[in-house]
Amino acid sequence: MTTALNLAQETALVQEVLSQALAKGADFAEIFVEERYRSSLSLLDSKMKDATSGRDFGAGIRAFYGTNAVYSYTNDLSRDGLLKAARTVADAGSTDTPQATVAPFQKVEASPVTQAQIHPLEVPKSRKVEIIKQCDQYARAFDPLIQQVEVNLIEWVQRILVANSQGVLAEDVRPYTRLVVTAIAKDGHEQQTGSEGPGNGQGFEFIESLDLKAISEAAAHTAVTMLKADYAPSGKMPVVIDKGFGGVIFHEACGHLLETTAVAKGASRMCGKLGQQVAHPAVTAIDDGTVANRWGSLTLDDEGRPTQKTVLIENGILKSYMVDELGARKTGYAPTGSGRRESYRFPPTSRMRNTYIAAGDSSLDEMIQSIEYGLYAKKMGGGSVSPGTGDFNFSVREAYMIRDGRIAEPVRGATLIGNGMDILMKIDMVGRDLELAEGMCGSVSGSIPTTVGQPAIRVSEIVVGGRK
Amino acid sequence: MFSQLLQQAQSRGVRDVELYYEEVDSLKIGAFEGEIETFTQSTVRGLGIRLLKDGGMGYAYTENLALAEQALDEAIANAEWVEAPPEASIGNFEGDLPPLSLYVSALGDVPVADKIQLALNMERLLAAADPRITKVPFSHYGESTHTVRILNNHGLDRSYTSNMASIAVEALVEEHGLHKEHYEVEASRIFQELNAQRIAQKTADEALRKLGARELKSGHYPVVLSDEVFATFIDVFCGVLSGKMVQEGKSLLKDRLGEAIASPLFTLTDDATRPDGYHSRPFDGEGCPSKPLALVKAGKLLHFLHNRQTAKKAGTTSTGHGSRGSYKGILGVSPSNLVVAAGSASHQDLLNGLTPGVLLTEVTGLHAGANLISGDFSLQAQGIYVASGKEQYPIHQFTVSGNFYQLLKDILALGDTSQFHPGSRTAAPEVLIKQLAFAGS
């Protein structure tokens, strides 16, 4: 059985498969081969609860007929299996004469942006269990109200091979390591939760670098604070969103609207707006695949293209979209190394990497002081958006009232909503300390690791979905 | 190959071992602006192994079946790190499987050209339905055939195959600078039941209904949840009825069996044997035969959902709700088809309860805005403002917030029709709720 690694040596087979895909008039063909090792350890009730590991294994073959794409994927990586998948994509064509041939392969070289010093299989499980149990102890010790703690250690290493009829031959090895601590605080008939989940595009050395006590206590702190918190207010008000995962606001309000996934179809509110003022002048926003070791970074994207640092918005002016190969073909914009997919089961499309609002020159104190009545959103949850309308939402996990320019009492989570085209104009103060935070982003090409980020920002007005 | 693997496991000292094998064939066709712009076809499979050995419990999976033995070794190694709870076991389940017909071979015989034409027709009809429709971002036909086989070393060997086809389409509309969207899904095992005209018309009507939307003043209002919105709430919060969530301290229903937890009008049943459900299956993720289960009856909490292990811990037997999600998953507990019993109120009866109030037609952001631990929710929403029992105008840019447990208690009336919709596991009627908190302008 061939593996991703072996196929790199079997360029003749790769060429044969691509030629087969081109047999009936496709003008481009691509093969994506993936082998992934994944391990997950979890703890609950202060005991190890689940230990699982496994291997994903498969290939996806894609062909373009102009701007139309055909895709087939399979676990059968034998010569017969690959040729069968290639024939499936070829059969979408209507001529019997190939329009394109496979160019000679040129290996894509790029210095690694993410790599593992310590592969997950090199670490004794006893060490992993020790760390997991330590987190449990720290979280429970924080406050007697903490009645349950769940700790998950998730690791995977993805090896890929991408080759296409333009002569691209690329290999990449991507490590991912993440620790998630979730604490539940209970008081009589109520319970609330808090969670921290740092991750990186690294191996186990990332876990060894973490301050386990700080992470575990932060999760417990959120749970306990929210247990004692009142309901959040309702209505439009100014909001200060803290750094790090606060960047989810940009990810939802704008990020998805700038992917050619939607733009190329004319199904994004940001279509046709290059060079226009789409955000407040305080906003400069970047999508960067080259940040060393980060969760959303990649050496090469899933189309074999080295990633880039792409300036999306500069001082409020729209500068660039995020463009994959098919998006480039449809729009004429240059690809930005943004082609991503969850696995071989999905054709790639343009997606985000590390997406953040760049540091500005305000301070968190200045922002708080500027507000008479509003909300300070300290910890965020996820969100979603409809790129065609720009309507988005994201949730707040830990928040405090701002009264007369000062941080006041804690309030419970609420969802903040708005329309991206409106809200971007209302980000009128941007802080100095940029932080990125890890998450998983879901879209048409599946669920992928990304970071969101920002310094603290002030939004002059947004709807807060509280109960008061 | 599988019986060999079971034997290998036992020869390595494994006490109990289960193999979970899946095969999926799928087809997806996307039409855009008169052309087929995406076409994806695939066949994939995978094997999951769950085992108990020397007091430990471990899992592993592989998509490379040639490496099945290596996966077995990994599961054995993983078992060294997790002490199996005393209730954990893998075994046979007695009882007959319910008669369920989940596979229609005629679906695969329909020519691909017809499926392609269906996707193109939906798009064409929707794009032409109204000049305010600016874009049809997607128009999809999808079809999949799914086989699951579960075997263990106690004689269990069960499998079933199911298939389903679905169509989905979205419209973007614009008027006076306001942009709205709506999408619809239809599903059936009978190709001829999928109707391009019907789905296009419904999508157009619902999208256009959102135009002219105004803001809503923040406050507490009585609310009618549309049947699909009520079904969505149940979909999202039904995890609180899982015996696993209860035992892990994550559900506030712990220790509340036999108590009134909802309005006496509320009755909820789980039934994997319903022929009209989209989550029907003859057996669960451990091979336990499916049977209906009354969860809540007239507001009283009767049962939790259980798998073999959680049931044993609770002093009862599996309710047939063990679930793996896929061959990669850990054994958990999941509902199948959920049914909220219909009441007797007409649509107008329910609207008459809004004086004024909100008819809630859509909620989004549930993966982030719903908290199963606390029961709290705060969701982006759309709907219609209702006064004097009559729809006044569409409303938008607001959130709806509350607590799921309180919502169940605040049910005042239920609509007279409860049916399944694709994309949801729940058949629910429309429902009038005493009040929820709304945040807007």
Short mmCIF file of N, CA and C in Angstrom, two decimals, chain B residues 87-221:
data_model
loop_
_atom_site.label_atom_id
_atom_site.label_comp_id
_atom_site.label_asym_id
_atom_site.label_seq_id
_atom_site.Cartn_x
_atom_site.Cartn_y
_atom_site.Cartn_z
N GLU B 87 -18.48 -0.56 35.03
CA GLU B 87 -19.68 -0.79 34.21
C GLU B 87 -19.36 -1.00 32.74
N ALA B 88 -18.10 -0.74 32.35
CA ALA B 88 -17.78 -0.82 30.92
C ALA B 88 -17.81 -2.27 30.48
N SER B 89 -18.47 -2.53 29.37
CA SER B 89 -18.48 -3.90 28.84
C SER B 89 -18.86 -3.88 27.37
N ILE B 90 -18.46 -4.92 26.69
CA ILE B 90 -18.84 -5.11 25.28
C ILE B 90 -19.53 -6.46 25.23
N GLY B 91 -20.69 -6.52 24.68
CA GLY B 91 -21.38 -7.81 24.68
C GLY B 91 -22.43 -7.89 23.62
N ASN B 92 -23.17 -8.98 23.65
CA ASN B 92 -24.24 -9.14 22.69
C ASN B 92 -25.52 -8.50 23.22
N PHE B 93 -26.42 -8.19 22.35
CA PHE B 93 -27.72 -7.65 22.72
C PHE B 93 -28.79 -8.57 22.17
N GLU B 94 -29.67 -9.00 23.03
CA GLU B 94 -30.75 -9.87 22.57
C GLU B 94 -31.83 -9.03 21.91
N GLY B 95 -32.75 -9.71 21.28
CA GLY B 95 -33.89 -9.00 20.72
C GLY B 95 -33.77 -8.84 19.22
N ASP B 96 -34.91 -8.74 18.59
CA ASP B 96 -34.93 -8.60 17.14
C ASP B 96 -34.73 -7.16 16.74
N LEU B 97 -34.20 -7.00 15.55
CA LEU B 97 -34.08 -5.66 15.01
C LEU B 97 -35.44 -5.23 14.46
N PRO B 98 -35.78 -3.96 14.62
CA PRO B 98 -37.06 -3.51 14.07
C PRO B 98 -37.03 -3.56 12.54
N PRO B 99 -38.16 -3.83 11.91
CA PRO B 99 -38.17 -3.82 10.44
C PRO B 99 -38.07 -2.39 9.94
N LEU B 100 -36.98 -2.05 9.29
CA LEU B 100 -36.79 -0.69 8.79
C LEU B 100 -36.24 -0.79 7.38
N SER B 101 -36.82 -0.02 6.51
CA SER B 101 -36.36 -0.05 5.13
C SER B 101 -35.65 1.27 4.85
N LEU B 102 -34.33 1.26 4.97
CA LEU B 102 -33.59 2.51 4.87
C LEU B 102 -32.80 2.63 3.57
N TYR B 103 -32.92 1.66 2.72
CA TYR B 103 -32.16 1.68 1.47
C TYR B 103 -33.10 1.45 0.30
N VAL B 104 -33.06 2.36 -0.66
CA VAL B 104 -33.86 2.22 -1.88
C VAL B 104 -32.90 2.13 -3.05
N SER B 105 -32.80 0.96 -3.64
CA SER B 105 -31.78 0.77 -4.68
C SER B 105 -32.07 1.59 -5.92
N ALA B 106 -33.34 1.92 -6.15
CA ALA B 106 -33.70 2.67 -7.36
C ALA B 106 -32.97 4.01 -7.41
N LEU B 107 -32.60 4.54 -6.27
CA LEU B 107 -31.93 5.86 -6.23
C LEU B 107 -30.62 5.82 -7.01
N GLY B 108 -29.87 4.75 -6.80
CA GLY B 108 -28.60 4.63 -7.50
C GLY B 108 -28.76 4.40 -8.99
N ASP B 109 -29.95 3.93 -9.39
CA ASP B 109 -30.19 3.63 -10.80
C ASP B 109 -30.59 4.86 -11.60
N VAL B 110 -30.97 5.93 -10.92
CA VAL B 110 -31.35 7.15 -11.64
C VAL B 110 -30.11 7.70 -12.35
N PRO B 111 -30.20 7.98 -13.64
CA PRO B 111 -29.01 8.45 -14.36
C PRO B 111 -28.45 9.75 -13.77
N VAL B 112 -27.14 9.85 -13.78
CA VAL B 112 -26.49 11.06 -13.27
C VAL B 112 -27.00 12.29 -14.01
N ALA B 113 -27.27 12.14 -15.28
CA ALA B 113 -27.75 13.28 -16.07
C ALA B 113 -29.02 13.87 -15.47
N ASP B 114 -29.88 13.03 -14.92
CA ASP B 114 -31.13 13.52 -14.29
C ASP B 114 -30.82 14.30 -13.02
N LYS B 115 -29.82 13.83 -12.30
CA LYS B 115 -29.45 14.50 -11.05
C LYS B 115 -28.84 15.86 -11.37
N ILE B 116 -28.03 15.88 -12.41
CA ILE B 116 -27.44 17.13 -12.87
C ILE B 116 -28.54 18.10 -13.27
N GLN B 117 -29.52 17.59 -14.01
CA GLN B 117 -30.61 18.44 -14.48
C GLN B 117 -31.41 19.01 -13.31
N LEU B 118 -31.58 18.23 -12.28
CA LEU B 118 -32.32 18.69 -11.09
C LEU B 118 -31.63 19.89 -10.46
N ALA B 119 -30.31 19.79 -10.30
CA ALA B 119 -29.55 20.91 -9.71
C ALA B 119 -29.66 22.15 -10.60
N LEU B 120 -29.59 21.94 -11.91
CA LEU B 120 -29.68 23.08 -12.84
C LEU B 120 -31.08 23.68 -12.82
N ASN B 121 -32.10 22.83 -12.76
CA ASN B 121 -33.48 23.33 -12.75
C ASN B 121 -33.78 24.17 -11.52
N MET B 122 -33.34 23.68 -10.36
CA MET B 122 -33.58 24.42 -9.10
C MET B 122 -33.02 25.82 -9.24
N GLU B 123 -31.80 25.90 -9.74
CA GLU B 123 -31.11 27.18 -9.84
C GLU B 123 -31.84 28.10 -10.81
N ARG B 124 -32.18 27.56 -11.94
CA ARG B 124 -32.82 28.36 -12.99
C ARG B 124 -34.18 28.88 -12.49
N LEU B 125 -34.96 28.04 -11.87
CA LEU B 125 -36.28 28.43 -11.40
C LEU B 125 -36.18 29.47 -10.30
N LEU B 126 -35.23 29.30 -9.41
CA LEU B 126 -35.09 30.24 -8.30
C LEU B 126 -34.59 31.59 -8.82
N ALA B 127 -33.60 31.57 -9.68
CA ALA B 127 -33.05 32.83 -10.19
C ALA B 127 -34.12 33.64 -10.91
N ALA B 128 -35.06 32.95 -11.55
CA ALA B 128 -36.10 33.63 -12.34
C ALA B 128 -37.34 33.99 -11.53
N ALA B 129 -37.38 33.55 -10.26
CA ALA B 129 -38.63 33.67 -9.50
C ALA B 129 -39.02 35.11 -9.18
N ASP B 130 -38.02 36.01 -9.06
CA ASP B 130 -38.35 37.39 -8.69
C ASP B 130 -37.17 38.29 -9.04
N PRO B 131 -37.43 39.49 -9.55
CA PRO B 131 -36.31 40.38 -9.90
C PRO B 131 -35.46 40.80 -8.70
N ARG B 132 -35.99 40.67 -7.49
CA ARG B 132 -35.21 41.06 -6.31
C ARG B 132 -34.22 39.97 -5.88
N ILE B 133 -34.29 38.83 -6.53
CA ILE B 133 -33.31 37.77 -6.25
C ILE B 133 -32.05 38.10 -7.03
N THR B 134 -30.95 38.40 -6.31
CA THR B 134 -29.74 38.87 -6.97
C THR B 134 -28.75 37.74 -7.27
N LYS B 135 -28.85 36.65 -6.53
CA LYS B 135 -27.86 35.59 -6.70
C LYS B 135 -28.40 34.29 -6.12
N VAL B 136 -28.03 33.18 -6.76
CA VAL B 136 -28.29 31.86 -6.19
C VAL B 136 -26.90 31.26 -5.90
N PRO B 137 -26.34 31.51 -4.72
CA PRO B 137 -24.95 31.12 -4.46
C PRO B 137 -24.71 29.61 -4.54
N PHE B 138 -25.71 28.83 -4.17
CA PHE B 138 -25.51 27.40 -4.37
C PHE B 138 -26.84 26.70 -4.67
N SER B 139 -26.74 25.66 -5.45
CA SER B 139 -27.88 24.82 -5.81
C SER B 139 -27.32 23.40 -5.91
N HIS B 140 -27.53 22.61 -4.87
CA HIS B 140 -26.85 21.32 -4.75
C HIS B 140 -27.79 20.14 -4.83
N TYR B 141 -27.29 19.08 -5.46
CA TYR B 141 -27.88 17.76 -5.31
C TYR B 141 -26.85 16.89 -4.61
N GLY B 142 -27.27 16.16 -3.58
CA GLY B 142 -26.33 15.29 -2.88
C GLY B 142 -26.96 13.93 -2.65
N GLU B 143 -26.11 12.90 -2.64
CA GLU B 143 -26.63 11.55 -2.45
C GLU B 143 -25.56 10.75 -1.73
N SER B 144 -25.98 9.93 -0.76
CA SER B 144 -24.97 9.08 -0.14
C SER B 144 -25.56 7.75 0.26
N THR B 145 -24.71 6.75 0.23
CA THR B 145 -25.06 5.39 0.65
C THR B 145 -24.10 5.02 1.76
N HIS B 146 -24.63 4.55 2.85
CA HIS B 146 -23.84 4.38 4.08
C HIS B 146 -24.06 2.98 4.64
N THR B 147 -22.98 2.26 4.84
CA THR B 147 -23.07 0.93 5.44
C THR B 147 -22.33 0.93 6.76
N VAL B 148 -22.96 0.38 7.78
CA VAL B 148 -22.33 0.25 9.10
C VAL B 148 -22.37 -1.22 9.47
N ARG B 149 -21.22 -1.70 9.95
CA ARG B 149 -21.20 -3.09 10.44
C ARG B 149 -20.50 -3.10 11.79
N ILE B 150 -21.13 -3.71 12.78
CA ILE B 150 -20.55 -3.81 14.12
C ILE B 150 -20.41 -5.29 14.47
N LEU B 151 -19.19 -5.64 14.89
CA LEU B 151 -18.96 -7.03 15.31
C LEU B 151 -18.24 -7.01 16.65
N ASN B 152 -18.49 -8.02 17.48
CA ASN B 152 -17.68 -8.14 18.69
C ASN B 152 -17.40 -9.61 18.98
N ASN B 153 -16.57 -9.85 19.97
CA ASN B 153 -16.17 -11.22 20.26
C ASN B 153 -17.17 -11.96 21.15
N HIS B 154 -18.38 -11.42 21.25
CA HIS B 154 -19.44 -12.12 21.98
C HIS B 154 -20.54 -12.55 21.04
N GLY B 155 -20.23 -12.62 19.76
CA GLY B 155 -21.18 -13.16 18.80
C GLY B 155 -22.02 -12.13 18.08
N LEU B 156 -21.85 -10.86 18.38
CA LEU B 156 -22.65 -9.84 17.70
C LEU B 156 -22.03 -9.55 16.33
N ASP B 157 -22.86 -9.55 15.31
CA ASP B 157 -22.41 -9.18 13.96
C ASP B 157 -23.64 -8.64 13.25
N ARG B 158 -23.75 -7.34 13.24
CA ARG B 158 -24.93 -6.70 12.65
C ARG B 158 -24.50 -5.64 11.66
N SER B 159 -25.26 -5.52 10.58
CA SER B 159 -24.96 -4.44 9.64
C SER B 159 -26.23 -3.93 9.00
N TYR B 160 -26.17 -2.71 8.51
CA TYR B 160 -27.28 -2.21 7.72
C TYR B 160 -26.74 -1.17 6.74
N THR B 161 -27.51 -0.97 5.68
CA THR B 161 -27.16 0.02 4.66
C THR B 161 -28.33 0.98 4.53
N SER B 162 -28.00 2.25 4.42
CA SER B 162 -29.04 3.25 4.21
C SER B 162 -28.60 4.18 3.10
N ASN B 163 -29.54 4.80 2.44
CA ASN B 163 -29.17 5.85 1.49
C ASN B 163 -30.14 7.02 1.57
N MET B 164 -29.74 8.12 0.99
CA MET B 164 -30.57 9.33 1.04
C MET B 164 -30.08 10.29 -0.04
N ALA B 165 -31.04 11.00 -0.62
CA ALA B 165 -30.69 12.07 -1.55
C ALA B 165 -31.25 13.37 -0.99
N SER B 166 -30.56 14.46 -1.28
CA SER B 166 -31.06 15.74 -0.80
C SER B 166 -30.77 16.83 -1.81
N ILE B 167 -31.58 17.87 -1.76
CA ILE B 167 -31.33 19.05 -2.56
C ILE B 167 -31.33 20.26 -1.63
N ALA B 168 -30.50 21.24 -1.97
CA ALA B 168 -30.42 22.44 -1.15
C ALA B 168 -30.14 23.62 -2.05
N VAL B 169 -30.77 24.73 -1.74
CA VAL B 169 -30.57 25.91 -2.58
C VAL B 169 -30.68 27.17 -1.73
N GLU B 170 -29.93 28.21 -2.09
CA GLU B 170 -29.93 29.47 -1.35
C GLU B 170 -30.21 30.63 -2.30
N ALA B 171 -30.95 31.61 -1.81
CA ALA B 171 -31.18 32.83 -2.58
C ALA B 171 -30.70 34.04 -1.81
N LEU B 172 -30.03 34.95 -2.50
CA LEU B 172 -29.72 36.26 -1.93
C LEU B 172 -30.72 37.24 -2.55
N VAL B 173 -31.32 38.08 -1.71
CA VAL B 173 -32.26 39.07 -2.22
C VAL B 173 -31.83 40.46 -1.77
N GLU B 174 -32.24 41.46 -2.51
CA GLU B 174 -31.89 42.82 -2.15
C GLU B 174 -32.99 43.77 -2.56
N GLU B 175 -33.27 44.70 -1.65
CA GLU B 175 -34.24 45.75 -1.98
C GLU B 175 -33.94 46.95 -1.11
N HIS B 176 -33.86 48.12 -1.74
CA HIS B 176 -33.58 49.36 -1.01
C HIS B 176 -32.34 49.25 -0.12
N GLY B 177 -31.32 48.59 -0.63
CA GLY B 177 -30.06 48.51 0.11
C GLY B 177 -30.04 47.47 1.22
N LEU B 178 -31.16 46.76 1.42
CA LEU B 178 -31.18 45.73 2.46
C LEU B 178 -30.93 44.36 1.80
N HIS B 179 -29.98 43.62 2.34
CA HIS B 179 -29.62 42.31 1.79
C HIS B 179 -30.08 41.21 2.72
N LYS B 180 -30.79 40.24 2.18
CA LYS B 180 -31.23 39.11 2.99
C LYS B 180 -30.95 37.82 2.24
N GLU B 181 -30.97 36.70 2.98
CA GLU B 181 -30.79 35.41 2.31
C GLU B 181 -31.68 34.35 2.95
N HIS B 182 -31.89 33.29 2.24
CA HIS B 182 -32.62 32.15 2.79
C HIS B 182 -32.22 30.89 2.03
N TYR B 183 -32.13 29.77 2.75
CA TYR B 183 -31.89 28.51 2.04
C TYR B 183 -32.85 27.44 2.54
N GLU B 184 -33.10 26.48 1.68
CA GLU B 184 -34.01 25.38 1.99
C GLU B 184 -33.36 24.07 1.61
N VAL B 185 -33.82 23.01 2.29
CA VAL B 185 -33.32 21.66 2.04
C VAL B 185 -34.50 20.72 1.90
N GLU B 186 -34.40 19.78 0.98
CA GLU B 186 -35.39 18.70 0.90
C GLU B 186 -34.62 17.40 0.82
N ALA B 187 -35.20 16.32 1.35
CA ALA B 187 -34.49 15.04 1.30
C ALA B 187 -35.48 13.91 1.10
N SER B 188 -35.06 12.90 0.39
CA SER B 188 -35.90 11.72 0.18
C SER B 188 -35.05 10.59 -0.37
N ARG B 189 -35.51 9.33 -0.16
CA ARG B 189 -34.84 8.21 -0.80
C ARG B 189 -35.42 7.98 -2.19
N ILE B 190 -36.53 8.64 -2.47
CA ILE B 190 -37.20 8.47 -3.77
C ILE B 190 -36.88 9.71 -4.59
N PHE B 191 -36.10 9.54 -5.64
CA PHE B 191 -35.63 10.67 -6.44
C PHE B 191 -36.79 11.54 -6.92
N GLN B 192 -37.88 10.92 -7.34
CA GLN B 192 -39.00 11.65 -7.92
C GLN B 192 -39.70 12.56 -6.91
N GLU B 193 -39.45 12.34 -5.63
CA GLU B 193 -40.10 13.18 -4.61
C GLU B 193 -39.39 14.52 -4.45
N LEU B 194 -38.18 14.62 -4.96
CA LEU B 194 -37.46 15.90 -4.87
C LEU B 194 -37.97 16.81 -5.98
N ASN B 195 -38.43 17.98 -5.59
CA ASN B 195 -39.15 18.83 -6.53
C ASN B 195 -38.48 20.20 -6.65
N ALA B 196 -37.93 20.45 -7.83
CA ALA B 196 -37.20 21.70 -8.05
C ALA B 196 -38.12 22.90 -7.93
N GLN B 197 -39.29 22.83 -8.47
CA GLN B 197 -40.23 23.95 -8.45
C GLN B 197 -40.63 24.28 -7.01
N ARG B 198 -40.94 23.27 -6.26
CA ARG B 198 -41.41 23.49 -4.89
C ARG B 198 -40.32 24.13 -4.03
N ILE B 199 -39.10 23.60 -4.10
CA ILE B 199 -38.04 24.15 -3.26
C ILE B 199 -37.66 25.56 -3.71
N ALA B 200 -37.68 25.78 -5.03
CA ALA B 200 -37.34 27.12 -5.53
C ALA B 200 -38.38 28.12 -5.05
N GLN B 201 -39.65 27.75 -5.13
CA GLN B 201 -40.72 28.66 -4.71
C GLN B 201 -40.63 28.97 -3.23
N LYS B 202 -40.43 27.94 -2.43
CA LYS B 202 -40.35 28.14 -0.97
C LYS B 202 -39.17 29.02 -0.60
N THR B 203 -38.04 28.78 -1.23
CA THR B 203 -36.84 29.58 -0.94
C THR B 203 -37.09 31.04 -1.31
N ALA B 204 -37.66 31.25 -2.49
CA ALA B 204 -37.93 32.61 -2.94
C ALA B 204 -38.90 33.31 -1.97
N ASP B 205 -39.99 32.63 -1.64
CA ASP B 205 -41.00 33.22 -0.76
C ASP B 205 -40.40 33.61 0.59
N GLU B 206 -39.65 32.68 1.18
CA GLU B 206 -39.10 32.93 2.52
C GLU B 206 -38.04 34.02 2.50
N ALA B 207 -37.24 34.07 1.44
CA ALA B 207 -36.21 35.10 1.34
C ALA B 207 -36.86 36.48 1.18
N LEU B 208 -37.83 36.57 0.29
CA LEU B 208 -38.49 37.85 0.03
C LEU B 208 -39.27 38.33 1.24
N ARG B 209 -39.76 37.40 2.02
CA ARG B 209 -40.52 37.74 3.24
C ARG B 209 -39.66 38.52 4.24
N LYS B 210 -38.32 38.38 4.10
CA LYS B 210 -37.42 39.06 5.04
C LYS B 210 -37.13 40.49 4.63
N LEU B 211 -37.50 40.88 3.41
CA LEU B 211 -37.23 42.24 2.97
C LEU B 211 -38.11 43.23 3.71
N GLY B 212 -37.61 44.46 3.82
CA GLY B 212 -38.36 45.47 4.55
C GLY B 212 -38.27 45.26 6.05
N ALA B 213 -37.28 44.45 6.48
CA ALA B 213 -37.16 44.17 7.92
C ALA B 213 -36.78 45.42 8.69
N ARG B 214 -37.38 45.56 9.85
CA ARG B 214 -37.07 46.68 10.74
C ARG B 214 -36.42 46.13 12.01
N GLU B 215 -35.88 47.05 12.79
CA GLU B 215 -35.29 46.65 14.06
C GLU B 215 -36.40 46.41 15.09
N LEU B 216 -36.03 45.70 16.15
CA LEU B 216 -36.97 45.39 17.22
C LEU B 216 -36.50 46.09 18.48
N LYS B 217 -37.43 46.69 19.20
CA LYS B 217 -37.06 47.34 20.45
C LYS B 217 -36.75 46.26 21.50
N SER B 218 -35.66 46.44 22.24
CA SER B 218 -35.28 45.47 23.26
C SER B 218 -36.38 45.33 24.31
N GLY B 219 -36.57 44.13 24.80
CA GLY B 219 -37.56 43.93 25.86
C GLY B 219 -37.92 42.46 25.98
N HIS B 220 -38.84 42.17 26.86
CA HIS B 220 -39.34 40.81 27.00
C HIS B 220 -40.67 40.71 26.25
N TYR B 221 -40.79 39.70 25.41
CA TYR B 221 -42.01 39.53 24.62
C TYR B 221 -42.46 38.09 24.67
#
